[in-house]
Each structure stands twice: as structure tokens, then as C-alpha cells.
Amino acid sequence: MPYRRTRGIVTDSPSSDPGVEADVIMTAAALGLATSHIKGGVPLRFDMDPRDKDKDWNSFEATVKRLHTAAAGYLGRTSRLPTGTIEAGFAPLHRQGAVIVGVYHMAGQEPPPSVAELVLSPKGEALYEEIRNERLPQYVGRGAYTGFVDNRNTVGDTDPVGPLSTVRFLAPDLDVSHESPMAPQHPRWLPPDQSPRWNPRLRRNTRDSYVPWGLIAGDKATKEPSAGIPNPTNAENEADQVTGLMRSQGMVFEGEPTPSDIVGYTHGMIQAIYKAYHLGPNTTPYEITVGTQTTKLASCLTCSLFMVALGYPPTSIHLGRGESWMPLFEPYSSHARSEQDERAVIRDLNNSWQAKCDEWLALGLEVLDQAATTDDHRPAIAAVRKYLDANTRDKSVPSVLILDAVTIHESETTRIDRTLLSS
Ligand SMILES: [Zn+2]
């Protein structure tokens, strides 16, 4: 059996609610990341889109305050006085060709004085211009960021890498994962056939055709195509319409999913980090905004966890959506240099990411345990803890729970608001 087919992500009873469990998992992840920062005296800022300021600032600031109150309360009780704060702020303004930088702290590099003053190598500059002006094939639709690695190495491989657009993959199947040491050992979660989670995925005008798990907009299958966006494939429902649109806007789909598959999306920055790590310390991974439909110049929480775990903290973190986020489990690139080397890099980086997910989720749950949480989320906090306690020998489990949680598509802000009481 390649998947966990339980009613909840970590429980299997008639009252299991995977949505509530996903809320707890992702709130714990955000709290773990934030608490570990301020514990060490390093402030952490979560950013919103400055263009939403008038509409959303007050509620966003309140969400971040919930995180701060919970984390600071926990650190106060455990007699470690917080020396950093968790703050709300604004992401840098989005514009065509703006970048998110991952800076390799371990190599002693500092963030550039301003991300607006991009200083690239000559070859990097040329490639950046090609990407920014969309002269190379890449995804340019909703949420389009393109990964890019500038390379200042003077010996060996000195070429920059890009464009690295978000790619849709099938989650690795455990039946074959023994041949693929990078795949997580713990099975992924796929809702059972009778789960109500499948209801919005039943394609309009069909009796038994379901949109596979993980697909972006997959829960819009019962809806008519939206009049507000193009429908290049003449799809009969909004879920298939969005998939067709993403393909027409240049997203690469690796493999065609069936309802017994899970799909995930690997963002450009993540691909760029594997490449940067592979090429050595004189490289910088970037994510460049392309197209006109991307609104936030900030990294999603799931990317941020990966970036911080690997020592490339992002310029800015948002608390929006990381729908069906996934790292790489196999070498992927049209710039493959050495597949064997790439496998080793993926294995090492994924191991580091798994170890940090383990640390952050455990810490976040401890914080949650003592925090003012909503009554309807308390049983799920205990259930996630119990699940982790029962699986301590498998270090992939916390990271797998995060991957599972983000297959339930929701903004992290909403999940945090549903889990933590306002302070
Ligand atoms: Zn991301």
C-alpha cells in the first residue's frame, strides 16, 4: 500500500478532520521556525503584499501578533527571555524582474544592500535579462517566479543557471522508493475514496471522474469554467480549466496523474538552491518575478522552511499559500551536468530539510500546547503530537506531514487564525 488512506492526516476516526489537522501542522511549523529565531535573538518578520495594505493590514498584523504572543509566552515560561520579536511587515514591491534572494549565510555572505541593486556577474546579467524579458521558455501565469542561479565561480563550471520555473511532479511512489534514496520513507497521505474531501473534485457532468489529489484548483471541479480567465482547452469545469491554462502559460507537467497519484509543485527557488549548492559557495540563488499575475515578492512558508534549513534565508516571507509544495526527489533539469552528483545533493539537502522540519514541528507543538488555542483545534494538537511520538525513529515523518498538510489548499494566515486565539 503506497499511501496512508486514513480519514485524517494523523487520525482515522469518524470525527477526523484533515483540514483541522493541516491547520495545526502548518501553525506549528510557522511557530517552530519563528520561536527558534527569536530564541536565538534573531527577529523574524512575516510580510504581506503592500498593495493589500488598506484592506488587510490590521488582520495580518493581528495574525502575526498571535504567533508572537504564543512564542514569547512559551519562551518566557521556559525562562528563556525572548530577545527577538516576530513582526509583521511589507514585502518589497513587486515589479517585473524583481528578485527574492537566498543568501548563503554559512559562507559568510551578506544580503545585498538592496535587492533593487542587483549586481550580477556578466554572464548572469545576460541570462537575467533573457529571463526578465521572457525570451526563454518559462511559466508566466499566476504565482510565476523563476528560479535563477548567478555563478561567480572562476574555475570549473562558471555558467549561471536558469530559467527554473515551478514544475508539477507526481509524488514519489513508495513502491519504487527503495530504488530512490531521496524519496521520503514515510508514506504520503491520500484521502480515502469515501472522504468528503473528494466531493468538490468530482468533475461536473460526470458520475465518477475525479480530479487527482494535490492539483491546484482541483476542488473546483464541480464548478462551471470561470468567465474571468481564459479556457484554452475548452474544459467543462474550472479545475480542468486552470490546469489547461497553467500548461498553456508554460508550466511543465512531469507525468499525468491518475486519482491514485498525488501531485506536487517544486518552486523555482528550491530548484535554484539545489543547483547553487551543487555549484559551490560563489553562487547565489534568486527567484525572479515574471509575468503580470504574481502579487507578492516574498517566499511562501514552505519554501522558507526549506531555505532557512539550508542556510539560504529568504529576503521576505509571506503567509499566503504553498499549495501542494514539494522539494525535488529526483534530479530534474534541462541543465543536468552530472546526474550522480545531483542525486547526492538532493539527498543531502532533503536530509537537512527533514531534520529541521523535525526540530521545528516538535518545538511548534510544544509552543502550541501551552498557547491559547481554539477549542476545536485542541484534539488535533494532541493527535499530531501523538503521531510524531509514535514515529520518532523515522526522521522523514515531520516533513511528510508538512507535505500532506499543504495538499489541503489554504493560506497560512487562515490556518493560524483558526488555530490560535487572538491576543
Ligand atoms: Zn514557494
Short mmCIF file of N, CA, C and O and ligand atoms in Angstrom, two decimals, residues 267 287 299-300 302-303 325, ligand 1:
data_model
loop_
_atom_site.label_atom_id
_atom_site.label_comp_id
_atom_site.label_asym_id
_atom_site.label_seq_id
_atom_site.Cartn_x
_atom_site.Cartn_y
_atom_site.Cartn_z
N HIS A 267 8.89 24.74 -6.53
CA HIS A 267 9.06 26.14 -6.90
C HIS A 267 10.49 26.41 -7.39
O HIS A 267 11.42 25.67 -7.07
N GLU A 287 15.04 34.18 -7.07
CA GLU A 287 13.78 33.92 -7.74
C GLU A 287 13.36 35.25 -8.36
O GLU A 287 13.37 36.28 -7.69
N SER A 299 8.67 34.80 -0.22
CA SER A 299 8.64 33.34 -0.33
C SER A 299 7.51 32.77 0.50
O SER A 299 7.21 33.26 1.59
N CYS A 300 6.91 31.70 0.00
CA CYS A 300 5.87 31.02 0.77
C CYS A 300 6.51 30.36 2.00
O CYS A 300 7.73 30.15 2.04
N THR A 302 6.43 27.32 3.05
CA THR A 302 7.05 26.02 2.76
C THR A 302 8.42 26.20 2.10
O THR A 302 9.38 25.53 2.46
N CYS A 303 8.52 27.14 1.16
CA CYS A 303 9.84 27.45 0.59
C CYS A 303 10.76 27.99 1.68
O CYS A 303 11.94 27.64 1.75
N TRP A 325 3.11 22.14 -2.18
CA TRP A 325 4.56 22.35 -2.29
C TRP A 325 5.30 21.03 -2.13
O TRP A 325 4.89 20.16 -1.35
ZN ZN B 1 7.43 28.94 -2.67
#
